Short mmCIF file of C-alpha atoms in Angstrom, two decimals:
data_model
loop_
_atom_site.label_atom_id
_atom_site.label_comp_id
_atom_site.label_asym_id
_atom_site.label_seq_id
_atom_site.Cartn_x
_atom_site.Cartn_y
_atom_site.Cartn_z
CA UNK A 1061 97.26 51.54 112.12
CA UNK A 1062 98.23 55.43 113.17
CA UNK A 1063 96.25 56.83 116.02
CA UNK A 1064 92.98 58.69 116.13
CA UNK A 1065 94.56 62.40 118.19
CA UNK A 1066 97.16 61.93 116.05
CA UNK A 1067 100.68 63.13 117.54
CA UNK A 1068 100.75 65.46 120.25
CA UNK A 1069 103.33 68.01 120.48
CA UNK A 1070 106.38 67.85 123.02
CA UNK A 1071 105.99 69.19 126.46
CA UNK A 1072 108.95 70.53 126.46
CA UNK A 1073 108.12 72.50 123.15
CA UNK A 1074 107.95 76.29 122.99
CA UNK A 1075 105.95 76.49 119.51
CA UNK A 1076 104.04 73.36 120.65
CA UNK A 1077 105.52 71.16 117.48
CA UNK A 1078 107.29 68.21 118.13
CA UNK A 1079 110.87 68.69 118.61
CA UNK A 1080 111.25 64.47 118.79
CA UNK A 1081 110.25 62.31 116.70
CA UNK A 1082 111.30 58.94 118.96
CA UNK A 1083 108.11 58.54 120.75
CA UNK A 1084 105.93 58.61 117.51
CA UNK A 1085 108.94 56.72 116.19
CA UNK A 1086 109.18 53.24 117.91
CA UNK A 1087 104.83 53.64 118.37
CA UNK A 1088 105.07 53.22 114.67
CA UNK A 1089 107.42 50.43 115.10
CA UNK A 1090 105.88 48.94 117.62
CA UNK A 1091 102.29 49.14 115.72
CA UNK A 1092 104.30 46.70 112.69
CA UNK A 1093 104.47 44.21 114.62
CA UNK A 1094 109.03 45.20 115.06
CA UNK A 1095 111.71 44.94 117.36
CA UNK A 1096 112.26 48.75 119.02
CA UNK A 1097 115.53 47.07 120.33
CA UNK A 1098 116.10 46.57 116.80
CA UNK A 1099 115.08 49.23 114.49
CA UNK A 1100 115.64 52.82 115.08
CA UNK A 1101 115.80 56.22 112.83
CA UNK A 1102 118.67 55.34 111.61
CA UNK A 1103 118.12 51.63 110.62
CA UNK A 1104 116.11 53.99 107.86
CA UNK A 1105 118.55 56.02 106.74
CA UNK A 1106 120.97 52.97 106.53
CA UNK A 1107 118.34 51.77 104.58
CA UNK A 1108 117.10 53.94 102.48
CA UNK A 1109 120.78 54.80 100.93
CA UNK A 1110 121.58 50.65 100.84
CA UNK A 1111 117.96 51.00 98.15
CA UNK A 1112 120.14 53.85 96.32
CA UNK A 1113 123.28 52.33 96.03
CA UNK A 1114 121.83 49.08 95.06
CA UNK A 1115 119.40 50.93 91.83
CA UNK A 1116 122.51 52.21 90.87
CA UNK A 1117 122.90 55.99 92.07
CA UNK A 1118 126.00 57.20 91.91
CA UNK A 1119 127.90 57.13 95.27
CA UNK A 1120 128.47 61.68 94.98
CA UNK A 1121 124.73 62.00 94.25
CA UNK A 1122 124.05 59.15 97.15
CA UNK A 1123 126.04 61.83 99.17
CA UNK A 1124 124.70 65.21 98.56
CA UNK A 1125 120.46 63.17 99.07
CA UNK A 1126 121.99 61.85 102.35
CA UNK A 1127 123.79 64.68 103.61
CA UNK A 1128 126.67 63.59 104.26
CA UNK A 1129 130.32 65.35 104.06
CA UNK A 1130 132.42 62.47 102.77
CA UNK A 1131 131.70 59.54 100.13
CA UNK A 1132 133.03 56.66 103.57
CA UNK A 1133 129.99 57.23 104.93
CA UNK A 1134 127.88 56.97 102.79
CA UNK A 1135 130.12 53.88 101.55
CA UNK A 1136 129.86 52.49 105.80
CA UNK A 1137 125.71 53.01 105.72
CA UNK A 1138 125.30 51.52 102.17
CA UNK A 1139 125.13 47.51 102.84
CA UNK A 1140 125.47 45.37 100.02
CA UNK A 1141 124.09 41.86 99.62
CA UNK A 1142 125.42 38.55 97.51
CA UNK A 1143 122.85 39.70 94.49
CA UNK A 1144 124.21 43.30 94.14
CA UNK A 1145 127.47 42.60 94.37
CA UNK A 1146 126.78 39.51 91.74
CA UNK A 1147 124.29 41.92 89.43
CA UNK A 1148 128.27 43.95 89.56
CA UNK A 1149 130.23 41.57 88.44
CA UNK A 1150 127.53 40.27 85.56
CA UNK A 1151 127.54 43.73 84.07
CA UNK A 1152 132.06 43.17 83.53
CA UNK A 1153 131.78 39.78 82.65
CA UNK A 1154 129.75 41.12 79.33
CA UNK A 1155 131.16 44.02 78.89
CA UNK A 1156 134.73 42.55 78.85
CA UNK A 1157 133.43 39.52 77.39
CA UNK A 1158 134.14 36.81 80.09
CA UNK A 1159 132.62 34.01 81.95
CA UNK A 1160 131.04 30.69 80.02
#
């Protein structure tokens, strides 16, 4: 449920624009029933990067999308699960005729 009044400009903003997304973000997280202590803006970044990697997007492309300066940071932000790792192993098995 988004507030009807919209998002107010920051009180410190000279231009009248929002200069920090932190309060509106916490509001959205809280109203989604999620824990504001566990979810922050970087959670979205980690999630997006993980989804790109798991979808098979190559790391240099993910790096350009995310704006990271190094591939090492892309790897740090991506979180692989067992299913993704098994899929990678299945590709190797199929390619080299391994397995049963």
